Coordinates of C-alpha atoms in Angstrom, one line a residue:
Chain A
M1 CA -8.1 -5.4 -24.1
S2 CA -10.9 -3.1 -24.3
S3 CA -10.4 0.9 -24.4
N4 CA -12.8 0.7 -21.8
S5 CA -10.9 -1.3 -19.4
Y6 CA -7.5 0.9 -20.3
A7 CA -9.4 4.0 -19.4
S8 CA -10.7 2.1 -15.7
R9 CA -7.3 1.4 -15.4
S10 CA -5.7 4.4 -15.9
S11 CA -8.7 6.2 -13.6
R12 CA -7.5 3.6 -10.8
A13 CA -3.8 4.6 -11.0
F14 CA -4.8 8.4 -10.8
H15 CA -7.2 7.8 -8.2
V16 CA -4.0 6.3 -6.1
A17 CA -2.1 9.1 -7.5
T18 CA -4.1 11.7 -6.4
H19 CA -4.8 10.3 -2.8
T20 CA -1.3 9.4 -2.2
L21 CA -0.5 13.4 -3.3
L22 CA -3.3 14.7 -0.7
E23 CA -2.2 12.1 2.0
T24 CA 1.6 13.3 1.5
I25 CA 0.6 17.0 1.7
R26 CA -1.1 17.2 4.5
D27 CA 2.1 15.3 6.2
R28 CA 4.2 17.7 8.4
V29 CA 7.2 16.9 6.3
F30 CA 5.3 18.6 3.3
G31 CA 4.9 21.8 5.4
V32 CA 8.0 21.4 7.0
S33 CA 10.1 21.5 4.0
I34 CA 8.5 24.9 2.4
L35 CA 9.4 26.2 6.1
F36 CA 13.0 25.3 6.0
C37 CA 13.4 26.4 1.7
A38 CA 11.9 29.8 2.8
M39 CA 14.8 29.7 6.1
L40 CA 17.4 29.1 3.8
L41 CA 16.8 31.8 1.4
G42 CA 16.4 34.2 4.2
A43 CA 19.5 32.8 5.5
A44 CA 21.2 33.4 1.8
L45 CA 20.1 36.9 1.8
V46 CA 21.2 37.6 5.3
L47 CA 24.7 35.9 4.7
S48 CA 25.1 37.1 1.5
P49 CA 27.4 40.9 2.1
L50 CA 29.9 38.6 3.2
A51 CA 31.0 37.7 -0.3
A52 CA 32.0 40.8 -1.4
G53 CA 31.2 41.2 -5.1
E54 CA 29.4 37.9 -5.4
Q55 CA 26.1 38.8 -3.7
D56 CA 23.6 37.8 -6.3
K57 CA 25.8 34.6 -7.2
I58 CA 25.5 33.5 -4.0
I59 CA 22.0 34.2 -2.9
M60 CA 21.1 32.5 -6.6
D61 CA 23.3 29.4 -6.1
L62 CA 22.2 29.0 -2.2
G63 CA 18.5 29.1 -3.3
L64 CA 19.0 26.3 -6.5
A65 CA 20.6 24.3 -4.0
G66 CA 18.2 24.6 -1.1
I67 CA 15.5 23.7 -3.7
S68 CA 17.3 20.5 -4.3
V69 CA 18.9 19.1 -1.3
I70 CA 15.0 20.3 0.2
G71 CA 12.8 18.4 -3.1
L72 CA 16.0 15.4 -2.2
F73 CA 15.0 14.8 1.3
L74 CA 11.2 15.2 0.4
A75 CA 11.6 12.2 -2.3
L76 CA 13.6 10.0 0.4
F77 CA 10.6 10.3 2.9
I78 CA 8.0 10.2 1.0
G79 CA 9.3 7.4 -1.4
A80 CA 11.2 4.9 1.3
S81 CA 8.2 4.5 3.4
L82 CA 5.5 4.9 0.7
V83 CA 4.7 1.0 -0.2
F84 CA 6.5 -0.1 2.8
R85 CA 4.0 2.1 5.4
E86 CA 1.0 0.8 3.6
V87 CA 2.3 -3.1 3.8
E88 CA 3.3 -2.9 7.2
R89 CA 0.0 -0.4 7.9
R90 CA -1.8 -3.4 6.8
S91 CA -3.5 -0.6 4.6
I92 CA -2.3 -2.4 1.2
Y93 CA -4.3 -5.4 2.0
T94 CA -7.7 -3.3 1.4
I95 CA -6.7 -1.3 -1.5
L96 CA -5.5 -4.4 -3.3
S97 CA -8.8 -6.3 -2.4
K98 CA -10.2 -3.9 -4.8
P99 CA -9.9 -4.4 -8.9
I100 CA -6.7 -3.1 -9.1
A101 CA -3.6 -4.7 -10.9
R102 CA -0.7 -4.2 -8.9
D103 CA 1.1 -2.3 -11.4
E104 CA -1.8 0.4 -11.3
Y105 CA -1.0 0.5 -7.9
I106 CA 2.8 1.1 -8.4
L107 CA 2.1 3.6 -11.5
G108 CA -0.2 5.2 -9.0
K109 CA 2.3 5.5 -5.7
Y110 CA 4.9 7.2 -8.2
F111 CA 2.7 9.7 -9.5
G112 CA 1.4 10.7 -6.7
S113 CA 5.2 10.8 -5.2
V114 CA 6.2 12.7 -7.8
L115 CA 3.0 15.3 -7.8
T116 CA 4.1 16.1 -4.3
I117 CA 7.7 16.8 -5.3
V118 CA 6.7 18.8 -8.2
L119 CA 4.3 20.8 -6.2
N120 CA 6.8 21.1 -3.3
V121 CA 9.6 22.9 -5.9
L122 CA 6.8 24.9 -7.7
M123 CA 6.0 26.4 -4.0
M124 CA 9.7 26.5 -3.1
S125 CA 10.4 28.0 -6.9
V126 CA 8.0 31.1 -6.4
L127 CA 9.9 32.3 -3.4
Y128 CA 13.0 31.5 -4.8
V129 CA 11.7 33.8 -8.4
L130 CA 10.2 36.5 -6.2
L131 CA 13.7 36.6 -4.3
V132 CA 15.9 36.9 -7.4
S133 CA 13.4 39.3 -9.4
L134 CA 12.1 42.0 -7.0
H135 CA 15.6 41.5 -4.5
L136 CA 18.1 41.2 -7.0
K137 CA 16.5 42.3 -10.5
T138 CA 18.3 39.5 -12.2
F139 CA 15.9 36.9 -13.3
H140 CA 16.8 34.7 -16.8
M141 CA 15.1 31.9 -17.8
G142 CA 18.2 29.8 -16.9
L143 CA 17.1 30.0 -13.7
L144 CA 13.8 28.1 -14.8
S145 CA 15.9 25.4 -17.1
A146 CA 17.5 24.6 -13.9
I147 CA 14.7 24.3 -11.7
Y148 CA 13.1 21.8 -14.5
L149 CA 16.1 19.8 -14.1
I150 CA 16.4 19.5 -10.6
A151 CA 12.5 18.7 -10.6
L152 CA 13.4 16.2 -13.1
E153 CA 16.3 14.8 -11.3
L154 CA 14.1 14.4 -8.0
A155 CA 11.7 12.5 -10.1
V156 CA 14.7 9.6 -11.0
I157 CA 15.5 9.8 -7.6
A158 CA 11.8 9.1 -6.3
A159 CA 11.9 6.3 -8.9
F160 CA 14.6 4.8 -6.8
S161 CA 13.1 5.7 -3.9
L162 CA 10.3 3.6 -4.5
F163 CA 12.0 0.7 -5.8
F164 CA 13.8 0.6 -2.5
S165 CA 10.5 0.7 -0.4
V166 CA 9.6 -2.0 -2.4
V167 CA 12.7 -4.1 -1.7
S168 CA 13.6 -3.1 1.9
S169 CA 12.7 -1.1 5.3
P170 CA 12.2 2.7 5.5
F171 CA 15.6 3.5 7.1
M172 CA 17.3 1.1 4.6
G173 CA 15.4 2.7 1.5
A174 CA 16.3 6.2 2.4
F175 CA 20.4 5.2 3.3
F176 CA 20.3 3.2 0.0
T177 CA 18.7 6.1 -2.0
L178 CA 20.7 8.7 -0.4
A179 CA 23.9 6.5 -1.6
L180 CA 22.6 6.5 -5.0
F181 CA 22.4 10.5 -5.2
V182 CA 25.9 10.8 -4.0
A183 CA 27.1 8.5 -6.8
G184 CA 25.2 9.7 -9.0
H185 CA 26.6 12.9 -8.9
L186 CA 30.1 11.2 -8.5
A187 CA 29.6 9.0 -11.5
R188 CA 32.5 10.5 -13.3
D189 CA 34.8 10.4 -10.3
I190 CA 34.0 7.0 -9.8
L191 CA 34.5 5.5 -13.5
H192 CA 38.0 7.5 -13.5
F193 CA 39.1 6.1 -9.9
A194 CA 37.9 2.5 -11.5
E195 CA 40.5 3.4 -14.0
L196 CA 43.3 3.1 -11.2
V197 CA 42.3 -0.3 -9.5
P198 CA 45.0 -2.8 -10.3
A199 CA 42.7 -6.0 -10.1
Q200 CA 40.8 -6.4 -13.4
S201 CA 37.7 -8.0 -11.6
G202 CA 37.5 -4.8 -9.0
R203 CA 37.7 -2.7 -12.0
M204 CA 35.5 -4.8 -14.0
I205 CA 32.6 -4.3 -11.3
L206 CA 33.4 -1.1 -10.3
K207 CA 32.8 0.0 -14.0
G208 CA 29.6 -2.2 -14.3
I209 CA 27.9 -0.7 -11.3
T210 CA 29.2 3.0 -12.6
Y211 CA 27.2 2.1 -15.6
L212 CA 24.1 0.9 -14.0
L213 CA 23.9 4.6 -11.6
P214 CA 22.3 7.5 -13.3
N215 CA 24.6 10.0 -13.9
L216 CA 22.9 12.4 -12.0
E217 CA 25.3 15.6 -13.3
Y218 CA 23.2 15.6 -16.2
F219 CA 20.6 17.1 -14.5
N220 CA 22.9 19.5 -12.8
V221 CA 23.1 23.1 -15.2
K222 CA 23.1 25.4 -11.4
G223 CA 26.7 26.7 -12.6
M224 CA 25.5 27.6 -15.4
A225 CA 22.6 29.1 -14.7
V226 CA 24.0 31.2 -11.5
Y227 CA 26.5 32.6 -14.3
G228 CA 23.7 33.6 -17.1
K229 CA 25.4 31.3 -19.7
P230 CA 22.5 30.3 -21.8
I231 CA 21.3 26.6 -21.2
P232 CA 21.4 24.0 -24.9
P233 CA 17.8 23.3 -25.9
D234 CA 20.2 19.9 -27.0
L235 CA 21.5 19.2 -22.8
L236 CA 17.5 19.7 -21.8
L237 CA 16.0 17.2 -24.5
F238 CA 19.1 14.7 -23.6
A239 CA 18.6 15.1 -19.9
T240 CA 14.5 14.6 -20.0
S241 CA 15.4 11.4 -22.2
Y242 CA 17.9 10.2 -20.1
G243 CA 15.5 10.7 -16.7
A244 CA 12.8 9.5 -18.5
L245 CA 14.7 6.2 -19.3
Y246 CA 15.8 5.6 -16.1
I247 CA 12.2 6.0 -14.4
V248 CA 10.8 3.8 -17.1
G249 CA 13.5 1.0 -16.7
I250 CA 13.4 1.5 -12.6
L251 CA 9.5 1.5 -12.6
L252 CA 9.5 -1.5 -14.5
L253 CA 11.7 -3.3 -12.1
T254 CA 9.3 -2.4 -9.2
M255 CA 6.4 -3.4 -11.0
L256 CA 8.0 -6.9 -11.6
I257 CA 9.1 -7.2 -7.8
F258 CA 6.1 -5.9 -6.7
R259 CA 3.9 -8.6 -8.7
R260 CA 5.3 -11.4 -7.3
K261 CA 6.0 -10.4 -3.7
D262 CA 3.8 -12.0 -1.2
L263 CA 2.1 -9.4 1.2
Q264 CA 1.9 -11.1 4.5
Chain B
M1 CA -18.7 -18.6 -6.5
I2 CA -15.2 -19.5 -4.9
R3 CA -13.3 -22.9 -4.8
V4 CA -10.3 -23.7 -3.8
E5 CA -8.4 -26.5 -4.9
N6 CA -5.8 -28.0 -3.7
V7 CA -3.4 -25.4 -2.4
S8 CA -0.7 -25.1 -0.9
K9 CA 1.7 -22.8 0.6
D10 CA 4.6 -22.7 2.4
F11 CA 6.2 -19.3 3.7
R12 CA 10.3 -18.9 4.4
S13 CA 9.9 -18.1 7.9
D14 CA 13.1 -17.6 10.0
F15 CA 17.0 -16.3 9.4
L16 CA 18.1 -19.9 7.7
R17 CA 15.1 -19.5 5.7
R18 CA 13.7 -22.6 6.1
R19 CA 10.3 -23.3 4.7
R20 CA 6.9 -23.6 7.3
A21 CA 3.9 -25.2 5.7
V22 CA 1.2 -22.7 6.2
V23 CA -1.9 -24.7 3.8
R24 CA -1.3 -28.1 3.1
D25 CA -3.4 -29.1 0.0
L26 CA -6.5 -27.4 0.8
S27 CA -9.9 -27.7 -1.4
F28 CA -13.2 -25.9 -0.5
E29 CA -16.2 -24.7 -2.3
I30 CA -18.2 -21.5 -1.2
R31 CA -21.8 -21.9 -2.7
P32 CA -23.8 -18.6 -4.2
G33 CA -25.8 -16.9 -1.2
E34 CA -24.1 -19.2 1.5
T35 CA -22.3 -17.7 5.2
F36 CA -19.2 -20.1 5.5
A37 CA -17.1 -19.9 8.1
L38 CA -13.5 -20.7 8.6
L39 CA -12.6 -21.8 11.8
G40 CA -9.3 -22.7 14.2
A41 CA -6.9 -21.7 16.1
N42 CA -4.6 -18.9 15.6
G43 CA -1.9 -20.0 12.8
A44 CA -3.9 -22.7 11.3
G45 CA -4.0 -20.7 8.3
K46 CA -7.0 -18.7 7.9
T47 CA -5.9 -15.3 6.9
T48 CA -3.3 -17.2 4.7
T49 CA -6.2 -18.4 3.5
M50 CA -8.2 -15.9 2.5
K51 CA -5.2 -13.4 1.4
M52 CA -4.6 -16.3 -1.2
I53 CA -8.0 -16.3 -2.4
L54 CA -7.4 -12.0 -2.6
D55 CA -4.3 -12.5 -4.7
L56 CA -2.1 -10.9 -1.7
I57 CA -0.5 -13.8 -1.2
R58 CA 0.4 -16.8 -4.1
P59 CA -0.1 -20.3 -3.6
D60 CA 3.1 -22.6 -4.3
T61 CA 0.5 -24.9 -6.2
G62 CA -3.0 -25.4 -6.6
S63 CA -6.0 -22.5 -8.1
I64 CA -8.4 -20.9 -6.8
T65 CA -11.1 -19.3 -8.7
I66 CA -14.0 -16.4 -8.1
G67 CA -17.0 -17.0 -10.2
G68 CA -15.0 -18.9 -12.4
T69 CA -12.4 -16.2 -13.1
D70 CA -9.2 -16.8 -11.6
S71 CA -8.2 -15.2 -8.5
R72 CA -4.8 -13.8 -10.0
N73 CA -7.0 -11.7 -12.7
P74 CA -7.6 -8.5 -10.7
M75 CA -11.1 -8.3 -12.7
A76 CA -12.2 -11.3 -10.3
R77 CA -12.1 -9.0 -7.3
S78 CA -14.4 -6.8 -9.0
T79 CA -17.5 -8.5 -7.4
L80 CA -15.5 -8.7 -3.5
G81 CA -15.2 -7.1 -0.4
Y82 CA -12.7 -7.4 2.0
L83 CA -12.2 -6.6 6.1
P84 CA -9.1 -7.1 7.2
E85 CA -8.6 -8.2 10.9
Q86 CA -8.1 -4.7 12.6
P87 CA -8.2 -3.1 9.7
Y88 CA -6.1 0.6 9.4
F89 CA -6.5 3.5 7.1
S90 CA -4.3 6.8 5.7
P91 CA -4.7 8.5 9.3
H92 CA -4.5 11.9 7.5
L93 CA -7.6 11.2 4.8
T94 CA -10.9 11.7 6.1
G95 CA -13.7 8.8 6.5
F96 CA -15.9 10.3 3.7
E97 CA -12.4 10.7 1.8
L98 CA -11.7 7.4 2.1
I99 CA -14.9 5.8 1.4
R100 CA -15.2 7.8 -1.9
Y101 CA -11.5 6.6 -2.7
Y102 CA -12.4 3.1 -1.9
G103 CA -15.1 3.5 -4.6
A104 CA -13.1 4.7 -6.8
L105 CA -11.1 2.4 -6.7
A106 CA -14.0 -0.3 -7.4
G107 CA -14.9 1.4 -10.2
V108 CA -18.3 2.7 -8.7
G109 CA -19.8 5.9 -10.7
R110 CA -19.2 8.9 -9.3
E111 CA -22.5 9.9 -8.4
M112 CA -23.0 6.6 -7.0
R113 CA -20.1 6.9 -4.7
E114 CA -21.4 10.3 -3.2
E115 CA -24.6 8.7 -2.7
R116 CA -23.8 5.5 -1.0
S117 CA -20.7 7.4 0.7
R118 CA -23.4 9.3 2.7
N119 CA -26.0 6.2 2.8
L120 CA -23.3 3.8 4.4
I121 CA -22.1 6.5 7.4
R122 CA -25.5 7.2 8.3
Q123 CA -26.0 3.1 8.4
L124 CA -23.0 2.5 9.8
G125 CA -23.2 5.1 12.5
L126 CA -20.2 7.4 11.4
Q127 CA -22.5 10.4 11.1
G128 CA -20.6 13.9 12.5
A129 CA -17.2 11.9 12.1
E130 CA -17.5 11.6 8.3
N131 CA -15.2 15.2 8.2
R132 CA -13.0 14.3 10.9
R133 CA -9.4 12.7 9.7
I134 CA -8.9 9.0 10.5
R135 CA -6.1 9.1 13.2
H136 CA -9.1 10.3 15.3
Y137 CA -11.4 7.7 14.9
S138 CA -11.6 4.8 17.7
K139 CA -10.9 1.4 17.0
G140 CA -15.1 0.7 16.7
M141 CA -14.8 3.6 14.3
M142 CA -12.1 2.5 12.2
Q143 CA -13.8 -1.1 12.2
R144 CA -16.9 0.2 10.6
L145 CA -15.3 2.4 8.2
G146 CA -13.7 -0.5 7.4
F147 CA -17.3 -2.5 6.3
A148 CA -17.9 1.2 4.7
Q149 CA -15.3 0.2 2.3
V150 CA -16.3 -3.0 2.1
L151 CA -19.9 -2.5 1.0
I152 CA -18.9 0.8 -1.2
S153 CA -19.2 -1.2 -4.3
D154 CA -22.7 -3.3 -3.2
P155 CA -20.0 -6.4 -3.6
S156 CA -22.1 -9.9 -4.3
I157 CA -19.0 -11.6 -2.7
L158 CA -17.4 -10.3 1.2
I159 CA -14.7 -11.7 2.7
L160 CA -14.6 -10.5 6.6
D161 CA -11.8 -11.7 8.7
E162 CA -12.5 -11.7 12.4
P163 CA -14.7 -8.8 11.5
M164 CA -15.9 -8.7 15.4
S165 CA -12.2 -9.0 16.8
G166 CA -12.0 -6.1 19.8
L167 CA -15.3 -4.9 19.8
D168 CA -17.3 -4.5 22.8
P169 CA -20.7 -6.5 22.6
V170 CA -23.1 -2.8 21.7
G171 CA -20.1 -2.8 18.6
R172 CA -20.1 -6.5 18.0
K173 CA -24.5 -6.8 17.5
E174 CA -24.2 -3.9 15.2
I175 CA -21.8 -5.5 13.1
R176 CA -23.5 -8.6 13.7
D177 CA -26.7 -7.1 12.4
V178 CA -24.7 -5.2 9.2
L179 CA -23.8 -9.2 8.5
L180 CA -27.5 -10.4 8.8
A181 CA -28.7 -7.8 6.7
Q182 CA -25.7 -8.7 3.8
K183 CA -26.9 -12.4 4.1
E184 CA -31.0 -11.8 4.0
K185 CA -29.8 -9.7 0.6
G186 CA -28.0 -13.0 -0.7
K187 CA -24.9 -12.1 -0.6
T188 CA -22.1 -14.7 -0.1
I189 CA -19.6 -14.1 2.8
L190 CA -16.5 -16.4 3.9
L191 CA -15.5 -15.3 7.6
S192 CA -13.3 -16.2 10.3
S193 CA -13.8 -15.7 13.4
H194 CA -13.5 -17.1 17.3
I195 CA -16.5 -16.3 18.3
L196 CA -18.4 -19.2 17.7
E197 CA -21.6 -17.9 19.0
D198 CA -21.8 -15.3 16.6
V199 CA -20.8 -18.4 13.8
E200 CA -23.3 -20.1 14.9
R201 CA -25.5 -17.5 14.4
I202 CA -24.8 -16.3 11.1
C203 CA -23.4 -18.7 9.2
D204 CA -24.6 -21.6 7.1
R205 CA -21.9 -24.4 7.1
A206 CA -18.6 -24.1 8.6
G207 CA -14.5 -26.0 7.7
F208 CA -12.3 -26.8 10.7
L209 CA -8.9 -25.6 9.2
V210 CA -6.5 -27.4 12.1
E211 CA -2.1 -27.0 10.4
G212 CA -3.3 -25.7 7.5
R213 CA -5.3 -28.3 6.9
M214 CA -9.6 -28.8 6.3
E215 CA -9.8 -31.2 8.9
E216 CA -13.9 -31.1 8.8
V217 CA -16.6 -29.3 7.0
V218 CA -19.7 -28.8 9.5
E219 CA -22.8 -28.8 6.7
T220 CA -25.5 -28.2 9.0
M221 CA -25.4 -25.6 12.0
P222 CA -27.1 -26.5 15.4
A223 CA -30.0 -24.7 16.3
V224 CA -28.7 -21.9 18.3
A225 CA -31.9 -19.9 19.3
P226 CA -31.8 -18.8 21.8
R227 CA -28.6 -19.3 22.9
R228 CA -28.5 -23.0 25.0
R229 CA -25.8 -23.5 27.4
E230 CA -23.0 -26.4 26.3
D231 CA -24.4 -28.5 29.0
D232 CA -27.6 -27.7 27.5
A233 CA -27.1 -29.3 24.0
P234 CA -28.7 -32.7 23.0
R235 CA -26.0 -35.3 23.0
D236 CA -26.6 -36.0 19.2
V237 CA -26.4 -32.1 18.7
P238 CA -23.1 -31.1 18.8
S239 CA -22.4 -27.4 19.3
L240 CA -19.5 -25.8 17.1
E241 CA -17.9 -25.1 20.4
R242 CA -18.1 -29.2 21.3
L243 CA -16.8 -29.6 17.8
F244 CA -14.4 -27.1 18.0
V245 CA -12.7 -28.5 20.8
E246 CA -12.8 -31.9 19.1
H247 CA -11.1 -31.1 16.2
V248 CA -8.9 -28.4 17.1
H249 CA -7.9 -27.9 20.7
S250 CA -7.5 -32.2 21.2
R251 CA -4.8 -31.8 18.2
Y252 CA -3.1 -29.3 19.8
K253 CA -3.3 -31.3 23.0
E254 CA -1.7 -34.0 21.5
K255 CA 0.9 -32.2 19.3
I256 CA 2.1 -30.5 22.8
A257 CA 1.8 -34.0 24.3
E258 CA 4.6 -35.1 21.4

């Protein structure tokens, strides 16, 4: 394949991505998510005096948790309905009737949703950093590392969300993604629990599932950041590689399934 | 131009995943520059056939080529424009944004895209609404927008599924004029329609699909201008309506009788 052809292919995926971004930021959910974040930070500010001596930590912790949870719900909402909605509304027919490969469409949809999530995290982070720097005057770089890992975790979640959007309905997709998020944060506990299962077959199945699930705790350095502990660069590098590997794997699987799908 | 050879497709339709044949051993060819109509009752396999040509649905057996290229190759669609029945587009984009987006997907360069988008908005009577969000568009406007996304790449092949469905007489005439203009330009057109009067006026040939099989291909369209009543038609020149009743309706009556 010529380099020209590669360029036009990536350009088509780019157009799908930018239009996905345009559509999703014009959706009411995007604005509402920013509003929720502002309200959450405001609530943290109001309620923090209740935690005597730990006010700064409470505000910083609640802020990071807010960015993570609101980002998660945005990823769930966008990702789960991304492809399904276009199939259901039949708008996908006209898009795929153009000379665009299904893989390019999936890539475009994924990067469009990630761009939306990143923009959302950035906007929430600006509010957060302003609050921490101006009000608490305790800003440090560890908080930015924590935000970076939240965004990376959401990019992994978005890949799974897109996968579920291809294989199931928006409701089931959102449910599976949420379950994956919870299980991903409990991966280590599930592994310990597996050791306690008496039946060997059950133990093997549970362990197998745990190894397939992404361990989302690798992206969680909120505690370290809030307490001002330095985030080792090795940890950031490992989490980045780990997340990238999962994203690539899930996207390849999604493409493989979507290639064979009949769009009735 | 478009060659469909021995194509069959089954769908697994119900909870028990039983197979239902939708298209059976279908073969036909659409020649360059001709306008071909796929006719048949609802569920005859017209839309499925079109979707297989577009590679939205993969045939179980057989092959489809567009201009000699396998339809599974995305590049086979570089000379093609498709309008589905009752098209729907993202409600958050404006009409102008949508036309440019489809132009970009079709590989039309930026300057050409801008120019053609403006021309199409004017030609299809969408001036004044081009910067409005699509969620505020009426059904007729949506249909015209659908045509704009078809024509943005100036394709040599047009595949149109019920292009006049649900339109009022004025809207129908506007779309028919667009089609006739494309036909005059020498475009190859495949369309499905239940409005036989329009088919007679626009198409060169027509194929009757009955239960997924090509029952008959009408090679010469009956003379229709000016439009005459069925009773006025000479006995030796059957109208499409009579042929439709003969091939499609009678088969369904037989089926009901069984």
